[in-house]
PDB file of C-alpha atoms in Angstrom:
ATOM      1  CA  UNK A1149       0.180  -0.283  -0.246  1.00 64.00           C
ATOM      2  CA  UNK A1150       1.045   3.244  -1.199  1.00 90.00           C
ATOM      3  CA  UNK A1151      -0.408   5.267   1.768  1.00 97.00           C
ATOM      4  CA  UNK A1152      -1.285   4.719   5.413  1.00 98.00           C
ATOM      5  CA  UNK A1153      -4.051   2.347   6.748  1.00 98.00           C
ATOM      6  CA  UNK A1154      -5.746   4.700   7.692  1.00 98.00           C
ATOM      7  CA  UNK A1155      -8.965   4.089  11.009  1.00 98.00           C
ATOM      8  CA  UNK A1156     -11.237   6.807  11.773  1.00 98.00           C
ATOM      9  CA  UNK A1157     -12.766   6.963  15.021  1.00 98.00           C
ATOM     10  CA  UNK A1158     -15.604   8.536  16.506  1.00 98.00           C
ATOM     11  CA  UNK A1159     -17.883   8.654  19.590  1.00 98.00           C
ATOM     12  CA  UNK A1160     -21.422   9.959  18.910  1.00 98.00           C
ATOM     13  CA  UNK A1161     -24.653  10.143  20.331  1.00 98.00           C
ATOM     14  CA  UNK A1162     -28.136   7.866  19.042  1.00 98.00           C
ATOM     15  CA  UNK A1163     -28.796  10.482  16.518  1.00 98.00           C
ATOM     16  CA  UNK A1164     -25.147  10.776  14.962  1.00 98.00           C
ATOM     17  CA  UNK A1165     -24.075  14.662  17.085  1.00 98.00           C
ATOM     18  CA  UNK A1166     -20.493  14.730  18.368  1.00 97.00           C
ATOM     19  CA  UNK A1167     -21.145  17.275  21.194  1.00 96.00           C
ATOM     20  CA  UNK A1168     -24.307  19.242  22.080  1.00 95.00           C
ATOM     21  CA  UNK A1169     -24.120  22.834  22.253  1.00 93.00           C
ATOM     22  CA  UNK A1170     -23.125  23.948  26.472  1.00 91.00           C
ATOM     23  CA  UNK A1171     -19.775  25.370  26.683  1.00 89.00           C
ATOM     24  CA  UNK A1172     -18.957  22.047  28.180  1.00 90.00           C
ATOM     25  CA  UNK A1173     -17.412  19.297  26.258  1.00 91.00           C
ATOM     26  CA  UNK A1174     -19.989  16.155  26.210  1.00 95.00           C
ATOM     27  CA  UNK A1175     -19.299  12.636  27.157  1.00 96.00           C
ATOM     28  CA  UNK A1176     -19.812  10.579  24.410  1.00 97.00           C
ATOM     29  CA  UNK A1177     -18.202   7.841  25.985  1.00 96.00           C
ATOM     30  CA  UNK A1178     -16.821   5.952  28.856  1.00 97.00           C
ATOM     31  CA  UNK A1179     -13.500   4.832  30.482  1.00 97.00           C
ATOM     32  CA  UNK A1180     -14.140   0.969  28.876  1.00 97.00           C
ATOM     33  CA  UNK A1181     -13.681   2.906  25.593  1.00 98.00           C
ATOM     34  CA  UNK A1182     -11.610   5.556  26.540  1.00 97.00           C
ATOM     35  CA  UNK A1183      -9.145   2.231  27.027  1.00 98.00           C
ATOM     36  CA  UNK A1184      -9.967   0.805  23.932  1.00 98.00           C
ATOM     37  CA  UNK A1185      -9.231   4.660  22.402  1.00 98.00           C
ATOM     38  CA  UNK A1186      -5.762   4.822  24.102  1.00 98.00           C
ATOM     39  CA  UNK A1187      -4.726   1.089  22.543  1.00 98.00           C
ATOM     40  CA  UNK A1188      -5.448   2.021  19.643  1.00 98.00           C
ATOM     41  CA  UNK A1189      -3.541   5.077  19.243  1.00 98.00           C
ATOM     42  CA  UNK A1190      -1.037   3.319  20.472  1.00 98.00           C
ATOM     43  CA  UNK A1191      -0.450   1.145  17.806  1.00 98.00           C
ATOM     44  CA  UNK A1192      -0.503   3.714  15.221  1.00 98.00           C
ATOM     45  CA  UNK A1193       2.130   6.000  14.201  1.00 98.00           C
ATOM     46  CA  UNK A1194       0.055   9.532  13.531  1.00 98.00           C
ATOM     47  CA  UNK A1195      -2.974  10.892  14.350  1.00 98.00           C
ATOM     48  CA  UNK A1196      -4.534  13.363  12.752  1.00 98.00           C
ATOM     49  CA  UNK A1197      -7.671  16.154  13.789  1.00 98.00           C
ATOM     50  CA  UNK A1198      -9.097  19.131  11.979  1.00 98.00           C
ATOM     51  CA  UNK A1199      -8.370  22.608  12.959  1.00 98.00           C
ATOM     52  CA  UNK A1200     -11.938  22.470  14.526  1.00 95.00           C
ATOM     53  CA  UNK A1201     -11.323  20.074  16.834  1.00 96.00           C
ATOM     54  CA  UNK A1202      -8.239  21.766  18.228  1.00 96.00           C
ATOM     55  CA  UNK A1203      -9.989  25.208  18.862  1.00 95.00           C
ATOM     56  CA  UNK A1204     -12.578  23.599  20.721  1.00 92.00           C
ATOM     57  CA  UNK A1205     -10.890  21.070  22.662  1.00 94.00           C
ATOM     58  CA  UNK A1206      -7.316  21.995  22.693  1.00 95.00           C
ATOM     59  CA  UNK A1207      -6.256  18.641  22.703  1.00 96.00           C
ATOM     60  CA  UNK A1208      -2.984  17.312  23.214  1.00 97.00           C
ATOM     61  CA  UNK A1209      -3.401  13.821  21.112  1.00 98.00           C
ATOM     62  CA  UNK A1210      -1.016  12.196  24.334  1.00 98.00           C
ATOM     63  CA  UNK A1211      -0.712   8.378  24.596  1.00 98.00           C
ATOM     64  CA  UNK A1212      -2.458   8.561  28.385  1.00 97.00           C
ATOM     65  CA  UNK A1213      -1.419   5.136  29.774  1.00 98.00           C
ATOM     66  CA  UNK A1214       2.019   4.541  30.937  1.00 98.00           C
ATOM     67  CA  UNK A1215       2.399   1.117  30.235  1.00 98.00           C
ATOM     68  CA  UNK A1216       1.346   1.687  26.391  1.00 98.00           C
ATOM     69  CA  UNK A1217       4.017   4.375  26.301  1.00 98.00           C
ATOM     70  CA  UNK A1218       6.389   2.274  27.840  1.00 98.00           C
ATOM     71  CA  UNK A1219       5.601  -0.649  25.086  1.00 98.00           C
ATOM     72  CA  UNK A1220       6.098   1.834  22.107  1.00 98.00           C
ATOM     73  CA  UNK A1221       9.592   2.832  23.572  1.00 98.00           C
ATOM     74  CA  UNK A1222      10.931  -0.644  23.818  1.00 98.00           C
ATOM     75  CA  UNK A1223       9.388  -0.978  20.270  1.00 97.00           C
ATOM     76  CA  UNK A1224      12.289   1.470  19.172  1.00 97.00           C
ATOM     77  CA  UNK A1225       9.347   4.132  18.991  1.00 97.00           C
ATOM     78  CA  UNK A1226       8.513   7.724  20.134  1.00 98.00           C
ATOM     79  CA  UNK A1227       6.276   7.526  23.574  1.00 98.00           C
ATOM     80  CA  UNK A1228       3.555   9.331  21.384  1.00 98.00           C
ATOM     81  CA  UNK A1229       1.982   9.704  17.881  1.00 98.00           C
ATOM     82  CA  UNK A1230       3.770  12.063  15.306  1.00 98.00           C
ATOM     83  CA  UNK A1231       0.110  15.163  15.486  1.00 98.00           C
ATOM     84  CA  UNK A1232      -0.998  16.139  12.166  1.00 98.00           C
ATOM     85  CA  UNK A1233      -4.050  19.002  11.938  1.00 98.00           C
ATOM     86  CA  UNK A1234      -5.533  19.782   9.053  1.00 98.00           C
ATOM     87  CA  UNK A1235      -6.822  23.703   8.064  1.00 98.00           C
ATOM     88  CA  UNK A1236      -7.463  25.242   5.268  1.00 96.00           C
ATOM     89  CA  UNK A1237      -6.796  29.188   6.302  1.00 97.00           C
ATOM     90  CA  UNK A1238      -3.329  28.379   8.777  1.00 98.00           C
ATOM     91  CA  UNK A1239      -5.184  30.164  11.506  1.00 97.00           C
ATOM     92  CA  UNK A1240      -3.698  28.092  14.374  1.00 97.00           C
ATOM     93  CA  UNK A1241      -2.253  28.908  18.078  1.00 96.00           C
ATOM     94  CA  UNK A1242       0.933  28.224  18.733  1.00 95.00           C
ATOM     95  CA  UNK A1243       0.094  28.337  22.525  1.00 94.00           C
ATOM     96  CA  UNK A1244      -2.342  25.104  21.922  1.00 96.00           C
ATOM     97  CA  UNK A1245      -1.307  22.156  23.402  1.00 97.00           C
ATOM     98  CA  UNK A1246      -1.698  20.238  20.201  1.00 97.00           C
ATOM     99  CA  UNK A1247       1.928  21.819  19.845  1.00 97.00           C
ATOM    100  CA  UNK A1248       3.414  21.835  23.347  1.00 96.00           C
ATOM    101  CA  UNK A1249       3.487  18.438  23.970  1.00 97.00           C
ATOM    102  CA  UNK A1250       4.232  14.915  23.008  1.00 97.00           C
ATOM    103  CA  UNK A1251       7.730  13.535  21.833  1.00 97.00           C
ATOM    104  CA  UNK A1252       7.453  13.105  17.822  1.00 97.00           C
ATOM    105  CA  UNK A1253       6.508  16.449  16.732  1.00 97.00           C
ATOM    106  CA  UNK A1254       3.643  17.548  14.146  1.00 98.00           C
ATOM    107  CA  UNK A1255       2.328  18.818  10.613  1.00 98.00           C
ATOM    108  CA  UNK A1256      -0.006  21.071   9.634  1.00 98.00           C
ATOM    109  CA  UNK A1257      -1.830  20.448   6.443  1.00 98.00           C
ATOM    110  CA  UNK A1258      -2.709  23.663   4.274  1.00 98.00           C
ATOM    111  CA  UNK A1259      -2.286  25.002   1.159  1.00 98.00           C
ATOM    112  CA  UNK A1260      -2.658  28.811  -0.237  1.00 97.00           C
ATOM    113  CA  UNK A1261      -1.996  31.535   1.423  1.00 98.00           C
ATOM    114  CA  UNK A1262      -2.176  28.848   4.893  1.00 98.00           C
ATOM    115  CA  UNK A1263       1.117  28.170   4.068  1.00 98.00           C
ATOM    116  CA  UNK A1264       2.590  31.243   4.779  1.00 98.00           C
ATOM    117  CA  UNK A1265      -0.209  32.432   7.845  1.00 98.00           C
ATOM    118  CA  UNK A1266       0.753  29.042   9.587  1.00 98.00           C
ATOM    119  CA  UNK A1267       4.454  28.953   8.859  1.00 98.00           C
ATOM    120  CA  UNK A1268       4.448  32.871  10.289  1.00 97.00           C
ATOM    121  CA  UNK A1269       1.957  31.851  13.657  1.00 97.00           C
ATOM    122  CA  UNK A1270       3.885  29.076  14.567  1.00 97.00           C
ATOM    123  CA  UNK A1271       7.104  30.664  14.612  1.00 95.00           C
ATOM    124  CA  UNK A1272       6.206  32.399  17.583  1.00 88.00           C
ATOM    125  CA  UNK A1273       6.571  29.097  19.610  1.00 91.00           C
ATOM    126  CA  UNK A1274       9.172  28.471  21.886  1.00 89.00           C
ATOM    127  CA  UNK A1275      11.992  27.139  20.515  1.00 87.00           C
ATOM    128  CA  UNK A1276      11.908  23.881  23.290  1.00 89.00           C
ATOM    129  CA  UNK A1277       8.543  22.774  22.012  1.00 93.00           C
ATOM    130  CA  UNK A1278       8.181  19.404  19.496  1.00 96.00           C
ATOM    131  CA  UNK A1279       9.229  20.300  16.096  1.00 96.00           C
ATOM    132  CA  UNK A1280       6.124  21.367  13.749  1.00 98.00           C
ATOM    133  CA  UNK A1281       6.094  20.880  10.015  1.00 98.00           C
ATOM    134  CA  UNK A1282       4.067  23.348   7.717  1.00 98.00           C
ATOM    135  CA  UNK A1283       3.167  21.415   4.386  1.00 98.00           C
ATOM    136  CA  UNK A1284       1.557  22.176   1.401  1.00 98.00           C
ATOM    137  CA  UNK A1285      -1.085  19.496   0.830  1.00 98.00           C
ATOM    138  CA  UNK A1286      -3.230  21.767  -2.237  1.00 97.00           C
ATOM    139  CA  UNK A1287      -5.678  24.426  -1.879  1.00 97.00           C
ATOM    140  CA  UNK A1288      -7.668  23.484  -0.024  1.00 96.00           C
ATOM    141  CA  UNK A1289      -6.029  19.884   1.661  1.00 98.00           C
ATOM    142  CA  UNK A1290      -6.598  16.835  -0.134  1.00 98.00           C
ATOM    143  CA  UNK A1291      -6.512  13.453   1.411  1.00 98.00           C
ATOM    144  CA  UNK A1292      -4.293  12.140  -0.864  1.00 98.00           C
ATOM    145  CA  UNK A1293      -1.197  14.647  -0.725  1.00 98.00           C
ATOM    146  CA  UNK A1294      -1.849  14.325   3.183  1.00 98.00           C
ATOM    147  CA  UNK A1295      -1.606  10.460   3.097  1.00 98.00           C
ATOM    148  CA  UNK A1296       1.288  10.552   0.125  1.00 98.00           C
ATOM    149  CA  UNK A1297       2.885  13.053   2.346  1.00 98.00           C
ATOM    150  CA  UNK A1298       2.784  10.422   6.124  1.00 98.00           C
ATOM    151  CA  UNK A1299       3.354   7.907   3.711  1.00 98.00           C
ATOM    152  CA  UNK A1300       6.902   9.925   2.709  1.00 97.00           C
ATOM    153  CA  UNK A1301       7.435   9.789   6.767  1.00 98.00           C
ATOM    154  CA  UNK A1302       7.533   6.300   7.706  1.00 97.00           C
ATOM    155  CA  UNK A1303       4.221   6.467   8.683  1.00 98.00           C
ATOM    156  CA  UNK A1304       2.279   2.552   8.065  1.00 98.00           C
ATOM    157  CA  UNK A1305      -0.836   3.393  10.674  1.00 98.00           C
ATOM    158  CA  UNK A1306      -3.091   6.562  10.770  1.00 98.00           C
ATOM    159  CA  UNK A1307      -5.802   7.691  13.448  1.00 98.00           C
ATOM    160  CA  UNK A1308      -8.066  10.156  12.003  1.00 98.00           C
ATOM    161  CA  UNK A1309     -10.128  11.610  14.930  1.00 97.00           C
ATOM    162  CA  UNK A1310     -12.853  14.513  13.450  1.00 91.00           C
ATOM    163  CA  UNK A1311     -14.315  16.910  13.598  1.00 94.00           C
ATOM    164  CA  UNK A1312     -17.307  16.713  11.081  1.00 97.00           C
ATOM    165  CA  UNK A1313     -15.303  18.009   8.488  1.00 97.00           C
ATOM    166  CA  UNK A1314     -12.442  16.125   8.434  1.00 98.00           C
ATOM    167  CA  UNK A1315     -14.805  12.694   8.523  1.00 98.00           C
ATOM    168  CA  UNK A1316     -16.868  13.722   5.763  1.00 98.00           C
ATOM    169  CA  UNK A1317     -13.069  14.382   3.838  1.00 98.00           C
ATOM    170  CA  UNK A1318     -11.505  11.425   4.529  1.00 98.00           C
ATOM    171  CA  UNK A1319     -15.157   9.311   4.255  1.00 98.00           C
ATOM    172  CA  UNK A1320     -16.063  11.277   1.587  1.00 98.00           C
ATOM    173  CA  UNK A1321     -12.168  10.538  -0.349  1.00 98.00           C
ATOM    174  CA  UNK A1322     -12.729   6.714  -0.392  1.00 97.00           C
ATOM    175  CA  UNK A1323      -9.524   6.422   1.397  1.00 97.00           C
ATOM    176  CA  UNK A1324     -10.309   5.114   4.742  1.00 98.00           C
ATOM    177  CA  UNK A1325     -10.051   1.963   5.325  1.00 98.00           C
ATOM    178  CA  UNK A1326     -11.659   0.998   8.606  1.00 98.00           C
ATOM    179  CA  UNK A1327     -14.338   3.133  10.809  1.00 98.00           C
ATOM    180  CA  UNK A1328     -14.995   2.558  14.204  1.00 98.00           C
ATOM    181  CA  UNK A1329     -18.186   3.991  16.005  1.00 98.00           C
ATOM    182  CA  UNK A1330     -19.074   4.103  19.729  1.00 98.00           C
ATOM    183  CA  UNK A1331     -22.669   5.325  20.070  1.00 98.00           C
ATOM    184  CA  UNK A1332     -23.625   6.405  23.311  1.00 98.00           C
ATOM    185  CA  UNK A1333     -27.047   5.136  24.550  1.00 98.00           C
ATOM    186  CA  UNK A1334     -29.077   8.904  24.677  1.00 98.00           C
ATOM    187  CA  UNK A1335     -30.217  11.676  22.097  1.00 98.00           C
ATOM    188  CA  UNK A1336     -28.203  15.217  21.951  1.00 98.00           C
ATOM    189  CA  UNK A1337     -31.882  16.290  20.507  1.00 97.00           C
ATOM    190  CA  UNK A1338     -30.446  19.646  18.821  1.00 96.00           C
ATOM    191  CA  UNK A1339     -30.415  20.555  15.246  1.00 95.00           C
ATOM    192  CA  UNK A1340     -27.049  22.672  15.525  1.00 96.00           C
ATOM    193  CA  UNK A1341     -25.681  20.406  17.767  1.00 97.00           C
ATOM    194  CA  UNK A1342     -21.952  19.200  15.460  1.00 96.00           C
ATOM    195  CA  UNK A1343     -22.969  15.980  13.780  1.00 97.00           C
ATOM    196  CA  UNK A1344     -20.863  12.588  12.772  1.00 98.00           C
ATOM    197  CA  UNK A1345     -20.483  13.993   8.983  1.00 98.00           C
ATOM    198  CA  UNK A1346     -21.737  16.600   7.082  1.00 97.00           C
ATOM    199  CA  UNK A1347     -23.658  16.347   3.577  1.00 97.00           C
ATOM    200  CA  UNK A1348     -21.487  14.923   0.756  1.00 97.00           C
ATOM    201  CA  UNK A1349     -21.079  12.279  -1.999  1.00 97.00           C
ATOM    202  CA  UNK A1350     -19.929   8.886   0.216  1.00 98.00           C
ATOM    203  CA  UNK A1351     -18.884   6.033  -1.860  1.00 97.00           C
ATOM    204  CA  UNK A1352     -20.559   4.086   0.782  1.00 96.00           C
ATOM    205  CA  UNK A1353     -24.429   3.654  -0.787  1.00 96.00           C
ATOM    206  CA  UNK A1354     -27.462   1.253   0.137  1.00 95.00           C
ATOM    207  CA  UNK A1355     -25.924  -1.072  -3.275  1.00 94.00           C
ATOM    208  CA  UNK A1356     -22.517  -0.598  -1.824  1.00 95.00           C
ATOM    209  CA  UNK A1357     -22.683  -0.917   1.827  1.00 96.00           C
ATOM    210  CA  UNK A1358     -19.570  -1.259   4.436  1.00 97.00           C
ATOM    211  CA  UNK A1359     -18.666  -4.374   5.867  1.00 97.00           C
ATOM    212  CA  UNK A1360     -19.959  -4.878   9.538  1.00 98.00           C
ATOM    213  CA  UNK A1361     -17.327  -6.963  11.402  1.00 98.00           C
ATOM    214  CA  UNK A1362     -17.728  -6.155  15.045  1.00 98.00           C
ATOM    215  CA  UNK A1363     -20.714  -5.163  16.671  1.00 98.00           C
ATOM    216  CA  UNK A1364     -20.554  -5.377  21.241  1.00 98.00           C
ATOM    217  CA  UNK A1365     -21.422  -3.612  23.908  1.00 98.00           C
ATOM    218  CA  UNK A1366     -19.114  -1.978  26.510  1.00 97.00           C
ATOM    219  CA  UNK A1367     -20.987  -1.186  28.863  1.00 97.00           C
ATOM    220  CA  UNK A1368     -23.949   1.166  27.413  1.00 97.00           C
ATOM    221  CA  UNK A1369     -21.647   2.083  24.806  1.00 98.00           C
ATOM    222  CA  UNK A1370     -22.339   0.668  21.559  1.00 98.00           C
ATOM    223  CA  UNK A1371     -18.702   0.017  19.304  1.00 98.00           C
ATOM    224  CA  UNK A1372     -19.604  -0.820  15.606  1.00 98.00           C
ATOM    225  CA  UNK A1373     -16.411  -1.326  13.692  1.00 98.00           C
ATOM    226  CA  UNK A1374     -16.817  -1.167   9.551  1.00 98.00           C
ATOM    227  CA  UNK A1375     -13.987  -2.543   7.391  1.00 98.00           C
ATOM    228  CA  UNK A1376     -14.902   0.108   4.102  1.00 96.00           C
ATOM    229  CA  UNK A1377     -12.111  -1.409   1.557  1.00 81.00           C
ATOM    230  CA  UNK A1378     -13.478  -3.979  -0.578  1.00 72.00           C
ATOM    231  CA  UNK A1379     -13.279  -7.360  -0.968  1.00 64.00           C
ATOM    232  CA  UNK A1380     -10.806  -8.870  -2.724  1.00 53.00           C
TER     233      UNK A1380
END
């Protein structure tokens, strides 16, 4: 494969919302699911989110478990994954925890004037922070451009963690191999709450559906895993 094996992971409500409209982040999962996601992260080489997720959640995107970090060190890898963010305009906060934490550095995928904007803003970061590269992945950035650059960096397994715009970008590209959904046992019920995906031309249709390869319960949370690659 000339691109990373790509896994998209998302937690959502029964009505497909990934947050509500309140000031605090809505908890859509439980500790058992968080532990599985940590294990999933630890088995990947890079993790990717969109700029909207950085602004809304200010995530660190680290491997939480000391045991899993130690396992990565024993494998000759960094404790944490290479981080990637996709932004069209390049307007990112250089003080975000995304850029200040971890030991594998980060990559910003943007295009057009976003390259100059991101480069200028990130030049204000403290020298002691992990390294960051700004990459022109098209205007707007394309999934193929992103995956090609990650493959050139030695990334074999990529974990995509949102938000809705990024889910849509990747799933409509047809370049996702696996989809993992954690479904919380409640409805958000707000039309203006952010959704798992947006309208788009998806290659997975009633005539060409995804293949469900796993369905199980983690407490009250349902975990569904789909294979998106065509059957050989």
